[in-house]
Backbone as ProteinMPNN parsed JSONL, in Angstrom:
{"seq_chain_A": "XXXXXXXXXXXXXXXXXXXXXXXXXXXXXXXXXXXXXXXXXXXXXXXXXXXXXXXXXXXXXXXXXXXXXXXXXXXXXXXXXXXXXXXXXXXXXXXXXXXXXXXXXXXXXXXXXXXXXXXXXXXXX", "coords_chain_A": {"N_chain_A": [[3.168, -7.555, 15.477], [2.679, -8.557, 12.147], [3.263, -8.012, 8.704], [2.411, -9.161, 5.612], [3.313, -9.002, 2.495], [1.989, -9.511, -0.817], [1.506, -10.621, -4.393], [2.956, -9.313, -6.338], [4.937, -9.187, -9.631], [5.831, -9.701, -12.953], [4.617, -7.632, -15.485], [3.226, -6.486, -18.581], [3.212, -3.101, -20.116], [0.284, -1.344, -19.399], [-0.977, -3.393, -18.421], [-2.554, -5.083, -15.487], [-2.315, -5.423, -11.955], [-3.034, -6.911, -8.735], [-2.306, -6.252, -5.53], [-1.698, -7.77, -2.291], [-1.793, -7.505, 1.277], [-1.405, -9.079, 4.094], [-2.233, -8.989, 7.504], [-1.128, -9.792, 10.703], [-1.42, -10.091, 14.346], [-2.174, -7.317, 16.503], [-5.501, -5.862, 16.644], [-6.505, -5.373, 13.258], [-8.463, -3.886, 12.193], [-8.303, -1.587, 13.501], [-6.53, 0.26, 12.587], [-5.152, 2.668, 10.278], [-3.843, 2.108, 6.9], [-1.235, 1.816, 4.662], [0.279, 2.003, 1.266], [3.583, 1.87, -0.063], [6.315, 2.723, -2.192], [9.44, 1.758, -3.721], [11.671, 2.573, -6.09], [14.415, 1.185, -7.875], [17.341, 2.945, -6.952], [15.993, 5.071, -6.209], [14.187, 7.254, -3.947], [12.091, 6.077, -1.373], [8.52, 6.288, -1.784], [5.303, 7.456, -1.295], [2.28, 5.885, -2.195], [-0.434, 5.083, -1.614], [-3.088, 5.452, 0.655], [-5.365, 4.248, 3.083], [-8.197, 4.816, 5.395], [-8.726, 3.616, 8.744], [-11.378, 2.751, 9.071], [-11.809, 2.162, 6.47], [-13.376, 4.208, 5.239], [-12.325, 6.34, 3.887], [-9.743, 7.444, 1.676], [-6.554, 8.121, 0.086], [-4.522, 9.272, -2.556], [-1.297, 9.307, -4.245], [-0.381, 11.532, -6.809], [0.684, 10.658, -8.936], [-0.51, 8.109, -9.393], [-3.23, 8.364, -9.043], [-6.411, 7.554, -10.117], [-5.671, 5.285, -11.458], [-4.794, 3.449, -9.516], [-6.272, 1.673, -6.907], [-6.881, 1.542, -3.445], [-8.083, -0.618, -0.982], [-9.718, -2.33, 1.674], [-10.275, -5.4, 3.718], [-11.608, -5.833, 6.529], [-12.44, -8.181, 7.753], [-10.778, -10.085, 6.969], [-8.34, -9.341, 7.654], [-6.798, -7.842, 5.676], [-5.112, -5.755, 3.395], [-5.579, -4.175, 0.18], [-4.162, -3.5, -2.969], [-5.085, -2.381, -6.008], [-4.029, -2.208, -9.148], [-4.01, -0.65, -12.09], [-3.451, -0.161, -15.739], [-0.662, -0.019, -15.857], [2.633, 1.368, -15.875], [5.969, 1.524, -17.101], [7.234, 3.193, -15.256], [6.25, 2.725, -12.932], [7.452, 0.444, -11.889], [8.808, -1.118, -9.116], [9.627, -1.927, -5.687], [7.15, -2.773, -3.697], [5.593, -1.633, -0.748], [3.67, -2.541, 2.186], [2.239, -0.97, 5.004], [1.546, -0.264, 8.524], [-0.309, 2.164, 10.32], [0.83, 4.045, 13.063], [-0.595, 4.956, 15.168], [-4.113, 4.11, 16.369], [-7.397, 4.373, 15.081], [-7.382, 6.721, 13.304], [-7.116, 8.529, 10.289], [-5.681, 7.468, 7.13], [-2.192, 8.177, 5.963], [0.111, 10.109, 3.949], [2.662, 10.317, 5.077], [5.524, 8.503, 5.698], [6.754, 8.339, 8.21], [4.8, 8.178, 10.214], [4.002, 5.551, 10.222], [4.204, 2.546, 11.805], [4.768, -0.228, 11.387], [6.086, -2.416, 8.915], [5.538, -4.167, 5.833], [7.464, -6.809, 4.087], [7.815, -6.237, 1.396], [7.043, -6.467, -2.102], [7.839, -7.167, -5.392], [7.26, -5.365, -8.017], [7.284, -5.402, -11.567], [7.226, -3.759, -14.639], [6.955, -4.093, -17.962], [7.996, -2.542, -20.881]], "CA_chain_A": [[2.483, -7.205, 14.249], [3.502, -8.875, 10.961], [2.606, -7.721, 7.536], [3.078, -9.878, 4.486], [2.814, -8.495, 1.091], [2.189, -10.433, -1.921], [0.808, -10.227, -5.507], [3.799, -8.709, -7.297], [5.237, -9.949, -10.559], [6.151, -9.066, -14.159], [3.453, -7.365, -16.335], [3.421, -5.662, -19.693], [2.746, -1.859, -19.969], [-1.152, -1.5, -19.684], [-1.713, -4.446, -17.744], [-3.043, -4.929, -14.256], [-1.908, -6.541, -10.94], [-3.461, -6.68, -7.41], [-1.326, -6.546, -4.315], [-2.3, -8.036, -1.057], [-1.024, -7.286, 2.579], [-2.019, -9.622, 5.124], [-1.79, -8.644, 8.755], [-1.3, -10.577, 11.895], [-1.146, -9.48, 15.495], [-3.257, -6.685, 17.166], [-6.659, -5.603, 15.796], [-6.257, -4.801, 12.045], [-9.432, -2.864, 11.905], [-8.331, -0.092, 14.019], [-5.449, 1.144, 12.075], [-5.002, 3.007, 8.979], [-2.879, 1.344, 6.252], [-0.678, 2.596, 3.526], [1.105, 1.47, 0.295], [4.612, 2.877, -0.527], [7.095, 1.829, -3.217], [10.788, 2.254, -3.944], [12.259, 2.233, -7.331], [15.865, 1.249, -7.847], [18.06, 4.149, -7.043], [15.36, 6.173, -5.899], [13.77, 7.247, -2.5], [10.71, 5.502, -1.167], [7.529, 7.2, -2.157], [3.926, 7.196, -0.941], [1.422, 5.435, -3.183], [-1.902, 5.295, -1.5], [-3.383, 5.274, 2.067], [-6.734, 4.04, 3.599], [-8.331, 4.877, 6.919], [-9.036, 2.453, 9.697], [-12.507, 2.033, 8.617], [-12.057, 2.067, 4.844], [-14.161, 5.125, 4.697], [-11.409, 7.563, 3.231], [-8.402, 7.1, 1.079], [-5.741, 9.23, -0.683], [-3.409, 8.69, -3.381], [-0.473, 10.153, -4.933], [-0.994, 12.228, -8.153], [1.137, 9.919, -10.07], [-1.25, 6.833, -9.343], [-4.576, 8.77, -9.005], [-7.237, 7.327, -11.255], [-5.09, 3.999, -11.896], [-4.618, 2.484, -8.486], [-7.355, 1.522, -5.815], [-6.645, 0.888, -2.283], [-9.117, -1.245, -0.299], [-9.384, -3.279, 2.725], [-11.338, -6.409, 4.078], [-11.303, -6.105, 7.878], [-12.785, -9.473, 8.189], [-9.749, -10.906, 6.485], [-7.166, -8.537, 8.065], [-6.078, -7.687, 4.453], [-5.398, -4.521, 2.541], [-5.366, -4.64, -1.159], [-3.827, -2.285, -3.982], [-5.533, -2.801, -7.298], [-3.124, -1.537, -10.229], [-4.461, -0.897, -13.579], [-2.821, 0.633, -16.564], [0.603, -0.066, -15.168], [3.419, 1.68, -16.691], [7.277, 1.217, -16.71], [7.61, 4.061, -14.049], [5.503, 1.932, -11.737], [8.248, -0.567, -11.517], [9.314, -0.687, -7.874], [9.383, -2.856, -4.713], [6.023, -2.054, -3.019], [5.613, -2.07, 0.594], [2.463, -2.012, 2.873], [2.63, -0.373, 6.355], [0.425, 0.019, 9.325], [-0.102, 3.368, 11.1], [1.357, 3.949, 14.491], [-1.832, 5.24, 16.089], [-5.314, 3.621, 15.983], [-8.512, 5.14, 14.958], [-7.102, 7.906, 12.759], [-7.172, 8.333, 8.876], [-4.378, 7.218, 6.569], [-1.334, 9.349, 5.852], [1.21, 9.973, 3.132], [3.955, 10.485, 5.726], [5.908, 7.133, 6.104], [7.14, 8.364, 9.52], [3.765, 7.882, 11.064], [3.806, 4.187, 10.158], [5.092, 1.73, 12.847], [5.048, -1.488, 10.895], [6.241, -2.433, 7.522], [5.999, -5.518, 5.28], [8.758, -7.102, 3.578], [7.871, -5.78, 0.027], [6.899, -7.307, -3.185], [8.443, -6.527, -6.545], [6.456, -5.138, -9.408], [8.175, -4.995, -12.862], [6.337, -3.366, -15.711], [7.927, -3.918, -19.232], [7.402, -1.547, -22.083]], "C_chain_A": [[3.342, -7.691, 13.142], [2.6, -8.491, 9.651], [3.307, -8.378, 6.316], [2.357, -9.605, 3.096], [3.111, -9.416, -0.028], [1.618, -9.967, -3.162], [1.804, -9.701, -6.6], [4.249, -9.608, -8.409], [5.674, -9.059, -11.681], [4.823, -8.969, -15.014], [3.79, -6.421, -17.497], [2.777, -4.268, -19.534], [1.215, -1.998, -20.255], [-1.769, -2.451, -18.933], [-2.066, -4.114, -16.24], [-2.292, -5.773, -13.212], [-2.835, -6.029, -9.578], [-2.492, -7.194, -6.326], [-2.136, -6.742, -3.215], [-1.324, -7.764, 0.059], [-1.87, -7.952, 3.645], [-1.432, -9.321, 6.5], [-1.941, -9.519, 9.871], [-1.025, -9.654, 13.236], [-2.467, -8.454, 16.02], [-4.341, -6.305, 16.009], [-6.268, -4.676, 14.411], [-7.242, -3.688, 11.823], [-9.402, -1.601, 12.462], [-7.456, 0.857, 13.592], [-5.535, 1.552, 10.596], [-3.96, 2.345, 8.214], [-2.548, 2.118, 5.018], [0.144, 1.618, 2.6], [2.357, 2.356, -0.084], [5.268, 1.936, -1.485], [8.411, 2.627, -3.377], [11.246, 1.685, -5.142], [13.682, 2.05, -7.193], [16.537, 2.622, -7.946], [17.261, 5.293, -6.66], [14.801, 6.138, -4.498], [12.358, 6.479, -2.45], [9.701, 6.686, -1.246], [6.095, 6.746, -1.714], [3.129, 6.869, -2.192], [-0.103, 5.638, -2.812], [-2.12, 4.954, 0.069], [-5.031, 5.179, 2.257], [-6.874, 4.452, 5.255], [-8.59, 3.725, 7.558], [-10.323, 1.923, 9.379], [-12.609, 1.858, 7.048], [-12.822, 3.205, 4.319], [-13.59, 6.312, 3.801], [-10.188, 6.833, 2.689], [-7.894, 8.253, 0.343], [-4.59, 8.556, -1.353], [-2.363, 9.794, -3.839], [-0.782, 10.469, -6.245], [-0.599, 11.046, -9.116], [0.406, 8.412, -10.408], [-2.763, 7.226, -9.388], [-5.31, 8.284, -10.456], [-6.764, 5.831, -11.813], [-5.004, 3.0, -10.863], [-5.811, 2.659, -7.543], [-6.896, 0.853, -4.576], [-7.915, 0.404, -1.625], [-8.835, -2.061, 0.872], [-10.597, -4.255, 3.059], [-11.012, -6.584, 5.525], [-11.523, -7.405, 8.382], [-11.593, -10.557, 7.718], [-8.417, -10.338, 6.701], [-6.097, -8.325, 6.873], [-6.445, -6.395, 3.838], [-4.821, -4.734, 1.252], [-4.89, -3.1, -1.949], [-3.907, -2.785, -5.426], [-4.73, -1.894, -8.277], [-3.562, -1.722, -11.443], [-3.613, 0.033, -14.452], [-1.473, 0.882, -16.162], [1.629, 0.429, -16.276], [4.866, 1.438, -16.168], [7.681, 1.937, -15.455], [7.109, 3.502, -12.913], [6.355, 0.807, -11.089], [9.035, -0.251, -10.147], [9.078, -1.968, -6.978], [8.158, -2.106, -3.844], [5.879, -2.643, -1.526], [4.208, -1.689, 1.344], [3.025, -1.724, 4.223], [1.279, 0.019, 7.134], [0.63, 1.24, 10.196], [0.246, 3.011, 12.548], [0.209, 4.163, 15.431], [-3.142, 4.853, 15.522], [-6.234, 4.697, 15.83], [-8.201, 6.65, 14.27], [-7.028, 7.609, 11.114], [-5.787, 7.799, 8.417], [-3.545, 8.643, 6.492], [-0.413, 9.026, 4.834], [2.532, 9.919, 3.751], [4.453, 9.298, 6.267], [6.295, 7.131, 7.603], [5.989, 8.15, 10.611], [3.203, 6.302, 10.886], [4.862, 3.41, 11.144], [5.579, 0.3, 12.207], [5.029, -1.617, 9.389], [6.403, -3.972, 6.982], [7.362, -5.78, 4.504], [8.946, -6.62, 1.967], [7.725, -6.875, -0.982], [7.169, -6.658, -4.351], [7.335, -6.551, -7.613], [7.259, -4.618, -10.539], [7.157, -4.836, -13.96], [7.27, -3.171, -16.94], [7.117, -3.204, -20.233], [7.168, -2.415, -23.393]], "O_chain_A": [[4.53, -7.378, 13.079], [1.382, -8.667, 9.624], [4.494, -8.211, 6.036], [1.219, -9.895, 2.729], [4.187, -9.987, -0.202], [1.171, -8.822, -3.1], [1.402, -9.683, -7.763], [4.006, -10.805, -8.256], [5.88, -7.859, -11.498], [4.082, -9.928, -15.232], [4.664, -5.575, -17.305], [1.781, -4.225, -18.812], [0.844, -2.672, -21.216], [-2.986, -2.423, -18.752], [-1.882, -2.977, -15.806], [-1.677, -6.772, -13.586], [-3.252, -4.875, -9.476], [-2.007, -8.324, -6.277], [-3.158, -6.075, -3.051], [-0.117, -7.786, -0.179], [-2.918, -7.442, 4.04], [-0.213, -9.393, 6.653], [-3.052, -10.042, 9.966], [-0.448, -8.573, 13.125], [-3.629, -8.846, 15.913], [-4.147, -6.401, 14.797], [-5.83, -3.527, 14.471], [-6.873, -2.635, 11.304], [-10.146, -0.67, 12.152], [-7.449, 2.023, 13.989], [-5.982, 0.756, 9.771], [-3.035, 1.941, 8.92], [-3.318, 2.881, 4.435], [0.628, 0.58, 3.052], [2.156, 3.527, -0.403], [4.983, 0.749, -1.64], [8.507, 3.844, -3.219], [11.255, 0.465, -5.305], [14.237, 2.771, -6.364], [16.322, 3.362, -8.906], [17.735, 6.425, -6.75], [14.904, 5.093, -3.856], [11.648, 6.338, -3.446], [9.964, 7.826, -0.863], [5.832, 5.55, -1.834], [3.307, 7.555, -3.198], [-0.887, 6.24, -3.546], [-1.324, 4.212, 0.644], [-5.818, 5.92, 1.668], [-5.984, 4.422, 6.105], [-8.689, 2.722, 6.852], [-10.465, 0.7, 9.388], [-13.625, 1.368, 6.554], [-12.985, 3.296, 3.102], [-14.29, 7.074, 3.135], [-9.723, 5.805, 3.181], [-8.596, 9.208, 0.009], [-3.9, 7.623, -0.942], [-2.607, 10.999, -3.786], [-1.478, 9.668, -6.869], [-1.382, 10.552, -9.926], [0.66, 7.721, -11.394], [-3.539, 6.358, -9.789], [-4.907, 8.553, -11.587], [-7.518, 5.254, -12.596], [-5.11, 1.808, -11.151], [-6.305, 3.78, -7.421], [-6.539, -0.325, -4.622], [-8.883, 1.15, -1.77], [-7.687, -2.474, 1.035], [-11.748, -3.967, 2.732], [-10.175, -7.439, 5.814], [-10.891, -7.798, 9.363], [-11.577, -11.721, 8.116], [-7.445, -10.739, 6.061], [-4.89, -8.54, 6.976], [-7.584, -5.944, 3.716], [-3.764, -5.347, 1.106], [-5.187, -1.956, -1.602], [-3.027, -3.453, -5.969], [-4.876, -0.688, -8.08], [-3.552, -2.846, -11.944], [-3.072, 0.991, -13.9], [-1.113, 2.059, -16.124], [1.544, 0.005, -17.428], [5.042, 1.179, -14.977], [8.408, 1.369, -14.64], [7.604, 3.85, -11.841], [6.08, 0.305, -9.999], [9.788, 0.719, -10.059], [8.446, -2.931, -7.41], [8.292, -0.966, -3.4], [6.018, -3.823, -1.205], [3.68, -0.603, 1.104], [4.125, -2.155, 4.569], [0.247, 0.463, 6.63], [1.702, 1.352, 10.79], [0.004, 1.936, 13.097], [0.142, 3.491, 16.46], [-3.401, 5.154, 14.357], [-6.018, 5.807, 16.317], [-8.77, 7.647, 14.715], [-6.883, 6.445, 10.742], [-4.856, 7.696, 9.216], [-3.934, 9.773, 6.789], [-0.06, 7.855, 4.698], [3.494, 9.527, 3.091], [3.924, 8.918, 7.311], [6.198, 6.085, 8.245], [6.287, 7.967, 11.792], [2.128, 5.931, 11.357], [6.07, 3.639, 11.214], [6.659, -0.204, 12.515], [4.179, -1.077, 8.681], [7.148, -4.812, 7.488], [8.218, -4.903, 4.386], [10.04, -6.633, 1.403], [8.174, -8.008, -0.805], [6.75, -5.504, -4.43], [6.681, -7.529, -7.975], [7.841, -3.534, -10.481], [6.316, -5.71, -14.169], [8.157, -2.319, -16.992], [5.897, -3.249, -20.388], [6.73, -1.886, -24.414]]}, "name": "protein", "num_of_chains": 1, "seq": "XXXXXXXXXXXXXXXXXXXXXXXXXXXXXXXXXXXXXXXXXXXXXXXXXXXXXXXXXXXXXXXXXXXXXXXXXXXXXXXXXXXXXXXXXXXXXXXXXXXXXXXXXXXXXXXXXXXXXXXXXXXXX"}
């Protein structure tokens, strides 16, 4: 399984970006997916997660109402639409695939088996 994250970049505060994570390997549609981020000097933190079917999602309080996770199982891709970005959103964003199939997403990074390489999001004030 390989996960390829893309879409990061430099944006001004209040701007928007859409991250993509393309998956290869075993059936993508059977697994919950998540986005995490790690800012310089900080621990990795949960951002958003989506169930294998796309029917349910869950967000960190810090991004709720601003970020939207979605997936297109026909394209083996999960997205993170980010709006009203703030400087505190600056981080490397990682996508991940859950270890077990046919269950919902999770904020616990230990339940994810595969991780993408990360894409850098920088928000200037």
